[in-house]
Amino acid sequence: MLVLIDKLPLSDWVNSFVNWLTQFTGFFNGITNFIGGIVNGFQWLFDLLPVWLFIVIVLGITYYATRHGKKWSLLLFELIGLLLIWNLDYWRDMTQTLTLVLTSSLIALVIGIPLGILMAKNHTFEAIMKPILDFMQTMPAFVYLIPAVAFFGIGMVPGVISSVIFAMPPTVRMTNLGIRQVPVELIEAADSYGSTSWQKLFKVQLPLAKSTLMAGVNQSMMLSLSMVVIASMIGALGLGTQVYFAVGRNNAGNGFTAGLSIVILAIILDRITQAFNRSKRG
Amino acid sequence: MVKKVEVKNLTKIYGKRGPRVKELIEQGKSKAEILEETGATVGVNQANFEVNEGEIFVIMGLSGSGKSTLIRMINRLIEPTRGTILIDNQDLMGLDKKGLREVRRQKMSMIFQNFALFPNRTILENTAYGLEIKGITKAVREQKAHEALELVGLHGYDDQFPSQLSGGMQQRVGLARGLANDAEILLMDEAFSALDPLNRKDMQDELLDLQAKMHKTIIFISHDLNEALRIGDRIMIMKDGVVVQTGTPEDILTHPADDYVKRFIEDVDRTRVLTVANVMIRPNTVNIDKDGPRLALRRMQENEISSVYVVDSERKFVGFADAKDVIKLIQQGSRDLKSVVQTDVPITHPDVAVNDLMDQLSSTPIPFAVLDDERQLVGIIVRGAVLGAIAGNEVTQ
Ligand SMILES: Nc1ncnc2c1ncn2[C@@H]1O[C@H](COP(=O)(O)OP(=O)(O)O)[C@@H](O)[C@H]1O
Ligand SMILES: [Mg+2]
């Protein structure tokens, strides 16, 4: 049937929708300034810290997070890995990438957790959100770059925004899942003693969903890290830019070292968030 | 007598409910007929009953007869399809969300079959939950929670987590959580059903002791007739969502309303031929690998008994020690408890029928030691308790 019809003007429709949206420049400028502020804040902090202090802080955080089951090998790995990045002259690129990842994870968390809570509390909303989340995650990440550039120009901010869209679904999903997994009897117990919805949420549901939720946050963080190279195509600076350049110049060596730095950063972020998740009591 | 809870025509339909279901209910059709014709499940079918202040009201019935649905409608955890619930003459169905919350906070506490303790909170925090959400200050609520825990016999567990406690102890916490709240009504849905026989009996005793002091109004669900007879002031029997009979334990036993009740009473007994596990009591023991004669004597003095059972570190049975031998040992200055342990003790297994044991029981002065398959000492049998249990069992037949 479809072959008998002319090609549907689907892409034209999307284009005109995007064009129509661009008239709200004030709104998009507001978002740009806000996110730009967060990015600059992180970057300012990382530029301020000398390398040795940065490493000490990372080791300190890891030490604290793994206090219930010391992992000296992880501390050693972090020390060597970070020193290697510094030695390869990728330090500033690494902090830029970290800025991008932290900013987009933070935003994904702040938007994603409330959405997950709403999904858990409302069946209709869950039914609407599920396909949207699937769509967000399966759409090739490159595609997000186009509207991001249209609305936010080039640089860190559109990079953050496309990573947020790409990385948020696991946080939303796992928040929803974690809350729904709380045993019925515990919900009944909370209700039968006269808890309000908020009390139930903060005293029972969220604490019990915490480890599932944190697994989602960890996944989101890893996904946003995987956006780093793609985001570099629209001018988000960092290790991704180095990889992108290396590809352009057909320089396998530089591509490898920049890629390795991303892997080191990924492992450090992954292990620290996982350790925080495990260190819960009870 | 003051009526504390009054329930009129309380009905719960699960699944689709059209006007047709309502019609069929009013025509007095059964759960099976209604399911057949409309596909709707009747949870509770026009239940009527009253609970008096200060009584233990037991609701009994086979699985699926609507007990859990009924008790959850009393605090509206399950929203009734129709009917009226009066608590202290206040109509619960007329309350909005906030009013309902107030009633739940002030008047009723629920205790659950699988304890429903919050795994992320300490024992003390669990116990204080009801007070915490009422906004009581930390110092006051912890004080009250602590008192409630003492009341149910839990000392020194305040800072532990539920997973560190045994089932029996967890349900004590569940009970303490209910008591700390100072609610006048306790709703207990098969609260002791998940416990092993000895623990269950302990908890029943505990509840009766507490009730003698506190005079709560307790609605208690059970599927165990012996439990119902033991703790119930009145018993209500349900079948397929319908109330079949309400009365004192005596009423129910002497005038069962219909064949269902009669069969129910008989069934329960037939499946429950008294076994050793039903009548055994907790032994006082010493650990041969660790304890000496002085501790053995102390234990006997504490419990006012003249002999004590001896086990090893794995609770495997070794024998028993008599007070006069132990005293002699202490006078001689010896610490070798092993030398006075007697091993010629009659032994039996938890699954043995009590009737088969009667002859031997009357001929030996020493209590039987009950050993499980691993030869661990799980209980002892004393003659008095057995005779009592058998007498009770015969009356119900
Ligand atoms: N949420 C539910 N949805 C549909 N049917 C239910 C639900 N809860 C209970 N029922 C049905 O209602 C009847 C009574 O169940 P319940 O109150 O749990 O009985 P009991 O506690 O006596 O075992 C059963 O037939 C059960 O299948
Ligand atoms: Mg039940």
XYZ file of C-alpha atoms and ligand atoms in Angstrom:
707
model
C 0.000 0.000 0.000
C 2.597 2.513 1.136
C 4.494 2.339 -2.165
C 1.450 3.706 -3.970
C 1.534 6.886 -1.929
C 4.112 9.584 -2.546
C 6.894 9.704 -0.005
C 5.384 11.101 3.179
C 6.716 14.581 4.006
C 7.633 13.393 7.519
C 11.035 15.044 7.486
C 9.518 18.313 6.222
C 7.101 18.273 9.106
C 9.879 17.756 11.628
C 11.861 20.544 9.971
C 9.043 23.015 10.122
C 8.366 22.057 13.734
C 12.004 22.659 14.588
C 11.893 25.981 12.695
C 8.796 26.983 14.541
C 10.474 26.185 17.866
C 13.488 28.360 17.054
C 11.410 31.486 17.481
C 11.433 30.951 21.245
C 14.990 32.208 21.438
C 14.472 33.740 24.862
C 13.539 30.397 26.318
C 16.465 28.593 24.737
C 18.867 31.329 25.750
C 17.680 30.903 29.315
C 18.425 27.192 29.229
C 21.774 27.827 27.560
C 22.764 30.281 30.272
C 21.655 27.956 33.029
C 23.477 24.908 31.736
C 26.443 27.023 30.689
C 26.603 28.228 34.286
C 26.816 24.707 35.655
C 29.443 23.749 33.062
C 31.546 26.817 33.831
C 31.241 26.161 37.543
C 32.578 22.620 37.266
C 35.295 23.679 34.826
C 36.350 26.577 37.050
C 36.686 24.197 39.962
C 38.673 21.612 38.021
C 40.986 24.287 36.579
C 41.578 25.617 40.062
C 42.664 22.262 41.497
C 46.281 21.284 40.993
C 46.697 17.801 39.565
C 48.005 16.299 42.801
C 45.100 17.668 44.821
C 42.592 16.418 42.268
C 44.084 12.929 42.516
C 44.086 13.053 46.307
C 40.407 14.031 46.292
C 39.462 11.193 43.919
C 41.380 8.711 46.055
C 39.759 10.115 49.191
C 36.269 9.730 47.766
C 37.038 6.175 46.699
C 38.501 5.376 50.101
C 35.333 6.635 51.775
C 33.003 4.825 49.358
C 34.771 1.504 49.773
C 35.240 1.747 53.537
C 33.206 -1.456 54.119
C 35.404 -3.545 51.891
C 38.705 -1.950 51.086
C 39.892 -2.270 47.522
C 43.511 -1.275 47.428
C 43.761 -2.425 43.822
C 41.159 0.155 42.803
C 43.027 2.951 44.583
C 46.214 1.893 42.866
C 44.501 1.749 39.489
C 43.116 5.250 39.974
C 46.499 6.638 40.956
C 48.283 5.122 37.974
C 45.449 5.850 35.548
C 45.172 9.520 36.462
C 48.947 9.976 36.403
C 48.981 8.398 32.939
C 46.332 10.809 31.664
C 48.385 13.678 33.062
C 51.548 12.310 31.525
C 49.863 11.967 28.115
C 48.935 15.661 28.329
C 45.214 14.997 28.319
C 44.565 16.457 31.783
C 42.485 19.432 30.718
C 40.626 17.327 28.128
C 39.836 14.837 30.847
C 38.438 17.515 33.159
C 36.346 18.890 30.293
C 34.925 15.445 29.638
C 34.293 14.998 33.339
C 32.462 18.333 33.357
C 30.269 17.200 30.484
C 29.518 13.862 32.146
C 28.843 15.301 35.597
C 26.628 18.077 34.252
C 24.532 15.799 32.091
C 24.281 13.099 34.783
C 23.224 15.705 37.303
C 20.530 17.047 34.991
C 19.436 13.528 34.027
C 19.102 12.751 37.735
C 17.184 15.890 38.637
C 14.708 15.363 35.799
C 14.791 11.569 35.664
C 14.085 10.680 39.296
C 10.863 12.707 39.556
C 9.701 11.256 36.229
C 10.422 7.755 37.529
C 8.486 8.483 40.723
C 5.515 9.738 38.714
C 5.631 6.610 36.577
C 5.595 4.409 39.643
C 2.623 6.243 41.102
C 0.509 6.532 37.973
C -0.286 3.740 35.544
C -1.357 6.030 32.709
C 1.802 8.057 32.935
C 3.833 4.858 32.934
C 2.039 3.665 29.791
C 2.804 6.967 28.055
C 6.420 7.159 29.168
C 7.524 3.636 28.321
C 7.469 4.037 24.506
C 8.976 7.513 24.800
C 11.882 6.126 26.812
C 12.404 3.324 24.308
C 12.417 5.894 21.531
C 14.876 8.165 23.327
C 17.293 5.328 23.871
C 17.120 3.604 20.495
C 17.147 6.673 18.258
C 20.758 6.920 16.980
C 22.465 9.407 19.241
C 23.746 11.444 16.288
C 20.220 12.556 15.467
C 19.971 14.501 18.732
C 22.828 16.670 17.604
C 20.755 18.333 14.886
C 18.008 19.976 16.963
C 20.527 20.573 19.746
C 22.585 22.694 17.356
C 19.467 24.400 15.976
C 18.374 25.541 19.424
C 21.601 25.908 21.338
C 24.291 26.535 18.729
C 27.581 24.697 19.147
C 29.749 24.084 22.212
C 29.369 22.381 25.552
C 25.690 23.192 26.141
C 24.178 21.364 23.133
C 26.579 18.518 23.954
C 25.195 18.351 27.479
C 21.631 18.479 26.211
C 22.021 15.675 23.708
C 23.750 13.539 26.348
C 20.954 14.209 28.799
C 18.348 13.006 26.320
C 20.387 9.958 25.438
C 21.455 9.102 28.993
C 18.323 9.796 31.025
C 16.150 6.713 30.274
C 17.927 4.269 32.640
C 17.514 6.637 35.592
C 13.792 7.027 34.879
C 13.268 3.331 34.287
C 15.182 2.130 37.316
C 13.530 4.655 39.629
C 10.152 3.380 38.475
C 11.243 -0.233 38.797
C 12.820 0.247 42.215
C 9.677 1.813 43.651
C 7.396 -0.804 42.124
C 9.574 -3.577 43.545
C 8.918 -2.540 47.154
C 6.919 -5.447 48.666
C 3.167 -4.837 48.941
C 3.178 -5.695 52.639
C 5.603 -2.841 53.362
C 3.403 -0.399 51.467
C 0.433 -1.700 53.424
C 2.379 -1.266 56.657
C 3.216 2.330 55.760
C -0.399 3.062 54.800
C -1.937 1.298 57.769
C -0.006 3.497 60.207
C -1.348 6.593 58.460
C 1.568 7.766 56.316
C 0.960 10.559 53.833
C 2.072 9.932 50.240
C 5.184 12.016 50.824
C 6.064 10.199 54.037
C 5.606 6.882 52.281
C 7.792 8.060 49.421
C 10.660 9.401 51.508
C 10.592 6.989 54.441
C 9.793 3.734 52.659
C 9.736 3.714 48.870
C 12.815 5.741 47.973
C 15.079 4.221 50.653
C 14.083 0.734 49.521
C 14.412 1.655 45.843
C 17.785 3.244 46.448
C 20.065 0.522 45.190
C 18.026 -0.067 42.010
C 17.821 3.663 41.472
C 21.555 4.067 41.912
C 22.163 1.307 39.370
C 20.145 3.447 36.950
C 22.195 6.527 37.755
C 25.350 4.527 37.145
C 24.049 3.422 33.758
C 23.077 6.972 32.835
C 26.556 8.147 33.689
C 28.121 5.475 31.478
C 25.774 6.351 28.627
C 26.610 10.033 28.845
C 30.269 9.101 28.750
C 29.599 7.193 25.564
C 28.148 10.405 24.098
C 31.434 12.233 24.626
C 32.910 11.481 21.203
C 29.638 12.151 19.401
C 29.127 15.433 21.242
C 32.599 16.546 20.211
C 31.299 16.797 16.628
C 29.257 19.842 17.709
C 32.063 21.415 19.620
C 31.808 19.908 23.089
C 35.454 19.945 24.156
C 37.285 17.153 25.902
C 38.776 13.726 25.290
C 36.127 13.138 22.630
C 37.552 16.037 20.611
C 40.968 14.370 20.717
C 39.502 11.108 19.444
C 37.574 12.987 16.758
C 40.714 14.823 15.599
C 42.723 11.614 15.598
C 40.136 10.002 13.352
C 40.216 12.992 11.022
C 44.020 12.850 10.774
C 44.110 9.087 10.606
C 46.376 9.043 13.665
C 45.843 5.661 15.323
C 48.271 6.360 18.151
C 46.529 9.494 19.363
C 43.166 7.844 18.877
C 44.282 5.012 21.145
C 45.708 7.183 23.910
C 42.649 9.476 23.993
C 40.349 6.463 23.888
C 42.313 4.832 26.707
C 41.888 7.969 28.802
C 38.129 7.769 28.294
C 38.185 4.142 29.411
C 40.183 5.020 32.537
C 37.724 7.776 33.404
C 34.789 5.425 32.761
C 36.183 2.742 35.060
C 36.848 5.244 37.838
C 33.336 6.727 37.637
C 31.738 3.300 37.407
C 33.558 1.836 40.398
C 32.988 4.861 42.603
C 29.233 5.009 41.954
C 28.934 1.258 42.443
C 30.854 1.412 45.677
C 28.534 4.123 46.974
C 25.624 1.917 46.099
C 27.035 -1.039 47.988
C 27.961 0.905 51.070
C 24.338 1.268 52.118
C 23.566 -0.113 55.554
C 21.244 -2.927 56.552
C -20.533 -3.876 76.590
C -19.275 -1.059 74.434
C -19.217 -1.685 70.704
C -15.848 -0.720 69.326
C -16.202 -1.834 65.723
C -19.441 -2.360 63.840
C -19.579 -3.735 60.337
C -22.749 -3.778 58.262
C -23.277 -5.405 54.890
C -19.611 -5.058 54.076
C -18.946 -6.317 50.555
C -15.947 -6.458 48.287
C -16.124 -7.427 44.634
C -12.872 -7.874 42.722
C -12.788 -7.371 38.985
C -15.578 -5.936 36.879
C -18.649 -5.057 38.825
C -21.772 -4.110 36.977
C -25.291 -3.648 38.277
C -25.778 -7.333 37.551
C -23.253 -8.342 40.228
C -25.077 -6.193 42.739
C -28.373 -7.842 41.838
C -26.917 -11.313 42.230
C -25.402 -10.444 45.593
C -28.762 -9.174 46.785
C -30.421 -12.358 45.572
C -28.045 -14.225 47.860
C -26.196 -16.011 45.069
C -22.957 -17.733 46.008
C -19.407 -16.750 45.099
C -19.174 -19.598 42.573
C -22.457 -18.676 40.877
C -21.489 -15.033 40.605
C -18.066 -15.893 39.191
C -19.710 -18.226 36.688
C -22.225 -15.679 35.468
C -20.270 -12.398 35.572
C -16.575 -13.240 35.947
C -16.329 -11.103 39.071
C -14.727 -12.509 42.243
C -16.568 -11.968 45.485
C -14.000 -11.259 48.190
C -16.421 -10.585 51.030
C -20.174 -10.984 50.747
C -22.325 -8.760 52.995
C -20.517 -9.361 56.260
C -22.220 -8.218 59.461
C -20.605 -8.304 62.892
C -19.659 -6.281 65.933
C -16.516 -6.294 68.003
C -16.723 -5.280 71.650
C -14.216 -3.138 73.434
C -11.457 -5.194 75.053
C -12.167 -8.517 73.374
C -10.115 -10.724 71.109
C -12.273 -11.412 68.086
C -10.928 -14.185 65.889
C -11.924 -14.481 62.244
C -11.448 -17.988 60.870
C -11.877 -19.695 57.549
C -10.079 -21.665 54.910
C -7.693 -19.958 52.541
C -9.544 -17.735 50.068
C -12.578 -17.284 52.292
C -12.064 -13.519 52.447
C -10.387 -12.976 55.814
C -7.565 -10.748 54.592
C -9.937 -8.751 52.436
C -12.264 -8.231 55.383
C -9.624 -7.087 57.854
C -8.140 -4.718 55.262
C -11.505 -3.117 54.699
C -11.691 -2.279 58.397
C -8.858 0.233 57.951
C -9.717 0.755 54.288
C -6.425 -0.549 52.948
C -8.881 -2.221 50.597
C -11.722 0.040 49.548
C -15.081 -1.692 50.196
C -17.483 -2.004 47.291
C -20.439 -1.463 49.615
C -21.301 -1.425 53.282
C -20.699 0.472 56.484
C -17.855 0.442 59.001
C -18.299 2.190 62.336
C -15.348 2.721 64.658
C -16.487 4.149 67.997
C -19.701 5.022 66.158
C -17.816 7.087 63.616
C -18.572 6.196 60.008
C -15.295 5.322 58.336
C -16.744 5.397 54.836
C -17.703 9.041 55.235
C -14.113 10.141 55.857
C -11.905 11.897 53.334
C -8.241 11.015 52.900
C -7.112 13.190 55.767
C -9.793 11.969 58.153
C -8.972 8.364 57.310
C -5.290 9.003 57.944
C -6.126 10.438 61.358
C -8.146 7.337 62.287
C -5.322 5.075 61.141
C -2.838 7.061 63.191
C -4.854 7.268 66.373
C -7.084 4.226 66.540
C -5.771 1.214 64.660
C -2.495 -0.610 64.292
C -1.947 -3.502 61.949
C 0.319 -6.513 62.431
C 1.170 -8.593 59.387
C 1.684 -12.267 58.625
C 5.183 -11.772 57.220
C 6.002 -9.079 59.786
C 6.377 -6.302 57.178
C 9.295 -4.686 58.982
C 11.209 -2.043 57.068
C 14.580 -3.636 56.225
C 16.369 -0.274 56.042
C 15.393 0.743 59.579
C 16.721 -0.450 62.917
C 14.460 -2.321 65.316
C 13.964 0.873 67.306
C 13.196 2.934 64.201
C 10.765 0.285 63.001
C 8.990 0.298 66.327
C 8.811 4.081 66.339
C 7.457 4.317 62.786
C 3.856 5.076 63.712
C 4.952 7.774 66.158
C 7.449 9.229 63.711
C 4.860 9.891 61.029
C 2.605 11.494 63.601
C 5.393 14.013 64.129
C 6.317 13.014 67.694
C 9.788 14.235 68.642
C 12.684 11.836 68.410
C 13.395 11.613 72.124
C 9.784 10.884 73.054
C 9.149 8.370 70.301
C 12.352 6.474 70.991
C 11.476 6.312 74.657
C 8.033 4.916 73.839
C 9.367 2.506 71.239
C 11.921 1.274 73.719
C 9.214 0.649 76.298
C 7.120 -1.232 73.759
C 10.089 -3.432 72.900
C 10.645 -4.178 76.594
C 6.976 -5.043 76.875
C 7.262 -7.769 74.236
C 10.469 -9.066 75.809
C 13.059 -7.730 73.401
C 16.022 -6.273 75.258
C 19.136 -4.984 73.635
C 18.152 -5.303 69.996
C 17.321 -1.617 69.458
C 20.118 -0.943 67.008
C 19.983 -4.180 65.045
C 18.264 -4.615 61.715
C 15.284 -6.925 61.105
C 17.342 -9.354 59.007
C 19.490 -10.056 62.075
C 16.512 -11.377 64.074
C 14.712 -14.720 64.015
C 11.109 -14.937 62.785
C 9.692 -15.039 66.295
C 11.686 -11.981 67.315
C 10.714 -10.110 64.164
C 7.064 -10.623 64.945
C 7.660 -9.329 68.459
C 8.932 -6.181 66.794
C 5.803 -6.132 64.630
C 3.721 -6.356 67.786
C 5.801 -3.679 69.505
C 5.306 -1.356 66.527
C 1.573 -1.790 66.980
C 1.704 -1.235 70.734
C 4.056 1.768 70.663
C 1.417 3.620 68.730
C -1.069 3.416 71.644
C -3.848 2.434 69.279
C -6.935 0.924 70.889
C -7.556 -1.527 68.063
C -5.058 -4.112 66.834
C -5.659 -5.724 63.457
C -3.674 -8.942 63.205
C -3.754 -10.811 59.891
C -2.454 -14.357 60.530
C 0.160 -12.692 62.681
C 1.511 -15.952 64.089
C 0.996 -18.249 61.106
C 4.531 -17.887 59.793
C 6.073 -19.027 63.090
C 7.084 -22.545 64.106
C 4.834 -24.286 66.671
C 6.854 -23.465 69.786
C 7.290 -19.827 68.852
C 3.654 -19.579 67.891
C 2.591 -20.870 71.270
C 4.954 -18.439 73.001
C 3.502 -15.553 71.023
C -0.050 -16.593 71.822
C 0.837 -16.624 75.514
C 2.575 -13.292 75.148
C -0.485 -11.794 73.484
C -2.779 -13.103 76.221
C -0.453 -11.690 78.917
C -0.346 -8.317 77.215
C -4.081 -8.334 76.713
C -4.638 -8.966 80.415
C -2.700 -5.757 81.098
C -3.715 -3.545 78.210
C -7.280 -4.456 77.272
C -6.990 -3.691 73.577
C -9.668 -4.536 71.076
C -8.068 -7.170 68.885
C -9.284 -8.519 65.574
C -7.192 -11.590 64.933
C -7.211 -13.685 61.788
C -6.279 -17.332 61.866
C -6.814 -20.504 59.949
C -5.853 -22.642 62.925
C -8.780 -23.732 65.082
C -6.594 -24.512 68.054
C -5.151 -21.011 67.944
C -8.636 -19.541 67.673
C -9.912 -21.567 70.603
C -6.900 -20.607 72.661
C -6.957 -16.866 72.285
C -10.437 -15.962 71.045
C -13.127 -14.466 73.248
C -15.410 -14.846 70.260
C -14.864 -16.527 66.928
C -16.369 -15.751 63.548
C -16.200 -18.364 60.800
C -16.208 -17.409 57.120
C -16.728 -19.410 53.960
C -16.509 -18.102 50.411
C -16.786 -14.521 51.621
C -19.865 -15.187 53.738
C -20.024 -15.159 57.539
C -21.330 -18.575 58.565
C -21.227 -18.379 62.335
C -20.225 -16.015 65.108
C -20.001 -17.096 68.731
C -17.885 -17.979 71.731
C -15.491 -20.902 71.327
C -17.899 -22.957 73.432
C -20.833 -22.094 71.103
C -18.908 -23.031 68.025
C -17.834 -26.375 69.442
C -21.180 -27.354 70.885
C -23.524 -25.914 68.246
C -21.778 -25.728 64.907
C -24.116 -23.719 62.659
C -23.886 -26.023 59.679
C -21.971 -28.886 58.138
C -19.202 -26.569 56.954
C -18.396 -25.505 60.491
C -18.724 -29.069 61.735
C -16.423 -30.336 59.043
C -14.073 -27.473 59.626
C -13.740 -28.397 63.274
C -13.317 -32.074 62.453
C -10.928 -31.444 59.567
C -8.687 -29.366 61.671
C -8.540 -32.081 64.281
C -8.140 -34.967 61.930
C -5.218 -33.380 60.179
C -3.911 -32.509 63.550
C -3.571 -35.818 65.335
C -1.539 -34.657 68.288
C 2.132 -35.210 67.656
C 5.049 -34.779 69.954
C 5.833 -31.467 68.231
C 2.436 -30.123 69.353
C 2.903 -30.836 73.034
C 6.623 -30.459 73.637
C 7.939 -27.548 75.660
C 11.204 -25.667 75.628
C 13.958 -27.431 77.606
C 16.463 -25.697 79.868
C 19.890 -26.670 78.652
C 23.566 -26.264 79.381
C 26.354 -26.576 76.846
C 28.807 -29.311 77.840
C 31.559 -27.815 75.673
C 31.344 -24.500 77.456
C 29.396 -24.491 80.712
C 30.470 -25.904 84.060
C 28.559 -27.235 87.115
C 28.003 -23.808 88.703
C 26.218 -22.496 85.648
C 24.153 -25.677 85.462
C 23.068 -25.192 89.065
C 22.252 -21.579 88.483
C 20.075 -22.429 85.528
C 18.157 -24.940 87.661
C 17.688 -22.406 90.448
C 16.520 -19.713 88.053
C 13.899 -21.999 86.572
C 13.052 -23.850 89.769
C 13.766 -27.261 88.324
C 15.759 -30.189 89.675
C 17.521 -31.301 86.516
C 18.828 -29.738 83.356
C 19.429 -31.089 79.850
C 22.934 -31.232 78.472
C 23.772 -30.534 74.821
C 26.954 -29.825 72.903
C 27.831 -26.714 70.910
C 25.714 -27.882 67.980
C 22.735 -28.488 70.254
C 23.205 -32.229 69.806
C 21.772 -34.157 72.734
C 24.200 -35.481 75.359
C 22.098 -36.351 78.407
C 20.833 -34.681 81.548
C 22.258 -33.672 84.888
C 20.548 -33.915 88.246
C 20.720 -31.111 90.845
C 22.045 -33.230 93.702
C 24.851 -34.656 91.562
C 25.805 -31.191 90.391
C 25.849 -29.865 93.952
C 28.074 -32.758 95.026
C 30.407 -31.938 92.162
C 30.647 -28.313 93.237
C 31.333 -29.323 96.841
C 34.150 -31.554 95.644
C 35.562 -28.570 93.766
C 35.377 -30.414 90.479
C 34.437 -28.712 87.227
C 33.956 -31.877 85.232
C 30.251 -31.734 84.431
C 30.645 -34.687 82.057
C 31.210 -37.071 84.966
C 27.655 -36.648 86.265
C 25.745 -36.555 82.963
C 23.197 -39.359 82.827
C 22.413 -40.760 79.427
C 19.603 -43.222 80.183
C 16.913 -40.756 79.118
C 13.812 -41.758 77.151
C 14.015 -40.303 73.656
C 11.406 -39.586 71.005
C 10.941 -37.775 67.671
C 8.796 -34.679 66.906
C 6.586 -36.575 64.431
C 5.608 -39.398 66.787
C 1.902 -39.481 67.698
C 1.340 -38.693 71.347
C -1.088 -41.589 71.759
C 1.688 -44.042 70.961
C 3.728 -42.566 73.750
C 1.124 -42.650 76.515
C 2.121 -45.957 78.117
C 5.789 -45.150 78.377
C 4.969 -41.643 79.502
C 3.143 -42.853 82.589
C 5.891 -45.321 83.506
C 8.951 -43.022 83.443
C 9.443 -40.198 85.906
C 11.915 -38.374 83.635
C 10.646 -36.142 80.830
C 11.174 -37.402 77.284
C 13.862 -35.706 75.228
C 12.643 -34.829 71.724
C 15.420 -35.170 69.141
C 15.123 -34.285 65.472
C 16.816 -36.114 62.603
C 20.137 -34.456 63.403
C 19.837 -35.585 67.035
C 19.470 -31.976 68.117
C 17.402 -31.383 71.236
C 14.311 -29.496 70.043
C 12.033 -29.932 73.061
C 11.023 -32.055 76.021
C 7.752 -33.698 76.981
C 6.398 -33.476 80.505
C 3.402 -35.508 81.537
C 1.211 -32.656 82.719
C 1.332 -30.762 79.449
C 0.470 -33.863 77.463
C -2.543 -34.704 79.579
C -3.789 -31.131 79.252
C -3.397 -31.135 75.491
C -5.149 -34.451 75.098
C -8.033 -33.357 77.279
C -8.372 -30.228 75.118
C -8.265 -32.274 71.965
C -10.962 -34.659 73.131
C -13.376 -31.865 73.970
C -13.153 -30.500 70.446
C -14.035 -33.852 68.909
N -6.398 -8.106 44.568
C -7.266 -9.090 44.266
N -7.795 -9.177 43.023
C -8.679 -10.158 42.720
N -9.101 -11.079 43.567
C -8.629 -11.058 44.813
C -7.680 -10.056 45.242
N -7.372 -10.265 46.537
C -8.088 -11.352 46.920
N -8.843 -11.831 45.888
C -9.779 -12.979 45.939
O -10.694 -12.748 46.990
C -10.945 -13.944 47.717
C -10.614 -13.732 49.182
O -9.207 -13.602 49.336
P -8.512 -13.281 50.728
O -9.229 -12.158 51.382
O -7.077 -13.103 50.494
O -8.797 -14.629 51.534
P -8.051 -15.239 52.819
O -7.278 -14.165 53.492
O -9.180 -15.758 53.663
O -7.200 -16.345 52.333
C -10.136 -15.022 47.036
O -10.998 -15.717 46.140
C -9.073 -14.266 46.286
O -8.705 -14.965 45.134
Mg -5.115 -14.118 53.990
